[in-house]
Amino acid sequence: MNNNKYPNLTSPITLGKVTFRNRIFSAPMGATDITADCCPGPRTQGFYELRAKGGAAAVTVSELVVHPDTDGSHMLHLDLETVGCLAAHTFVADAIRRHGAVPSIELSHSGQYAGTYMSDKNKKASLNQWGPSDGTRPDGRPVKALSKEQIADIVKTYGEKAALCKRAGYEMIMVHAGHGWLLHQFLSPYLNHRTDEYGGSLENRVRIVREVLASVRNAVGPDFPIEVRLSGSELFDGGYGIEDGIKIAQAVEEFVDLIHVSAGSYQFGFFNTTPPMFDEHGVNVWLAAEIKKHVKKPVATIGALSDPEQMERIIAEGKADVVYMGRQLLADPFHPQKVMAGKEDRIVKCLRCYTCMAERPVTFTRRCAVNPLIGREIEGMEVVPAPKSKKVMVVGAGVAGLKAAVTAAQRGHKVILCEKSDRVGGILKSEQAISFKYEMYELGVVLERQAKDEGVEIRLNTTVTPEYVEKEGVDALILAVGSTPIVPPIPGIDSDNVIIVNDYYLNKDKVSDSVVVLGGGLAGCECAIHLGMEGKKVELVEMRDTLAADCNIRQRPILMRKVAEFSTAHTEYVGQKITADGVVCKDKEGNEVLVPGKTVICALGQRSNRADVDALRRCAPFVREVGDCVRPANITKAIYEAYHAALDI
Ligand SMILES: Cc1cc2nc3c(=O)[nH]c(=O)nc-3n(C[C@H](O)[C@H](O)[C@H](O)COP(=O)(O)O)c2cc1C
Ligand code: SF4
């Protein structure tokens, strides 16, 4: 039954002659799991299939390289010129279609950013990077201007590749003309300095995009949906703004069925394209809304969207006709299904932590902090019932304990979840006070709901001892007893003006207008940013020479920008004493310096609760330790370990 709460979001839309079951489309997200010869592999298929199964109306397969001769982004881009590749694409398209979604594929050319994701840096150095104009990339590599003959060949090839994609079974084509890749490079006055008919005026800069779209249209016929992905604005000085974004959309609309309005450019990082946790939800919707006012064709929006109510409003208010999600459908591929079924309070929200983006260049795999299945879908998309139902006790109801309890219960086990405090959630509870980390707090809330749905018996205020376990007579014990904040014996640490970062949410009102955050790891940096955003004067103290060394490579640059914006940071400062006026530190020259602040927030890391583990580790036939009690780390590790521990019972 359709969920009446979201009548617009859940209503079908027809583009060309294809009808899509709702307005929620799955965005392209990296051909990370393709084979070494650039074909979709079994993991690719599993990844896209799960998105379709989760209820998205269209599932976009990402980045098929159109013209390998001038675009050497191999290793992470699909390439239809590999023998046998068409069949692999057919299997992917079939896998998407069999769950009622429309299979779509993104045609792309990286232009002067060819090789961006290549693992083989030597090969990358030998690549030609072709762009609209001669120049030099920010990494120093030379860029050569494409000749008119090369442009003509690229245009022709777009059509040829589109025809092959149609033959493979894709039912929509997305032409990528945004995010700083080749077609966008032509659109950008910052990068396009040509003096021929492909440069200069906007009419000239948009010419190649029109030619490409005409070539694709010619290849696929009149009724086949074509979508163009644009950056509505480049969002940097010297780039084009929304006024040109509108004109570009108007110039291409005759060829397409859907105008997909994204934002930003690779040139200055993907921060506008893939909005960080510090940005509001739907931060780029205004671009789509502006463009929609000036075009007749349907418009799609994207960027930090996850809340169904907001998405419903976007469509109801005529700001866009389709909402795309990227990361949210990694976090919970079943988001659309849950919206349709009125179970939106069971949606696991994306944390915008960038783990997924950071994993790609580091390990060349997919990973999501909150979804242990991502990139591993072929290893099993279902939580399969256990052959025999067992009695399972989970000790500790933080994120790891909750996830283990939910998964074990989904397998048909009888699960008792014991928590020594009066609430579940563990460290996640403390995130409710940090505005940009609210989704982390919500993760605990949703997992608690899921645990109740699955019949987990939650026992609060319960300290588990060996005798307690023995009395219950459990078959399996999962130890998720977490970690404790490190509180060093610095003079003054017990004073009333000191708050442990995990308890900040309980003591918000006690925080004065000037604060020293002691400890510049990820938690300390985030707390400093939050307090700075609240208008407080914040000093951040770190004994090492690096702030947030525990932050992933994608998140770190933006975190550092925010730290600089909202606090004054002191590295290689060692706290000696806490007074009513701040923290007396030793700098690296050994000088004593007072870092001023009336309140001190202590964020010096966590220590595993090993004693609790040691007391219980032999109390059941099956015992597994998961999460912070093994090693304090992050949500990604806690969720992954917990899920798999429960599968092993
Ligand atoms: C891991 C990852 C890979 C991505 N790869 C692509 C891609 O191959 N092609 C593309 O056009 N956009 C890519 N994007 C951008 C997304 O399609 C989307 O525009 C962006 O993530 C913003 O949407 P979101 O806030 O819903 O995640 C990628 C994003 C992520 C997180
Ligand atoms: S890894 Fe983080 S940012 Fe990426 S989808 Fe998962 S929760 Fe969202």
XYZ file of C-alpha atoms in Angstrom, residues 10 27 34 65 67 84 128 170 173 175 212 248 250 284 289 304 310 317-318 385 399 503 543 569 581 586 613 615:
28
model
C 6.139 7.813 -3.552
C 23.091 8.132 -7.544
C 34.858 -3.670 -11.015
C 34.569 5.647 -19.642
C 36.677 7.385 -24.857
C 33.011 -9.767 -22.894
C 48.012 12.144 -21.226
C 20.083 -0.269 -19.512
C 21.540 7.002 -19.812
C 25.518 11.917 -19.294
C 27.269 14.813 -27.007
C 23.352 25.722 -19.476
C 18.154 25.711 -20.916
C 22.239 22.193 -2.766
C 14.885 24.892 -7.483
C 22.919 15.468 1.818
C 12.221 17.092 3.601
C 6.826 22.625 -3.281
C 7.982 22.168 -6.861
C 17.909 -17.877 10.160
C 26.490 0.525 19.078
C 29.345 13.710 29.489
C 50.153 17.105 22.871
C 44.547 25.227 18.177
C 41.487 30.226 34.505
C 54.227 23.021 28.526
C 36.038 -8.768 29.224
C 35.969 -11.602 33.853
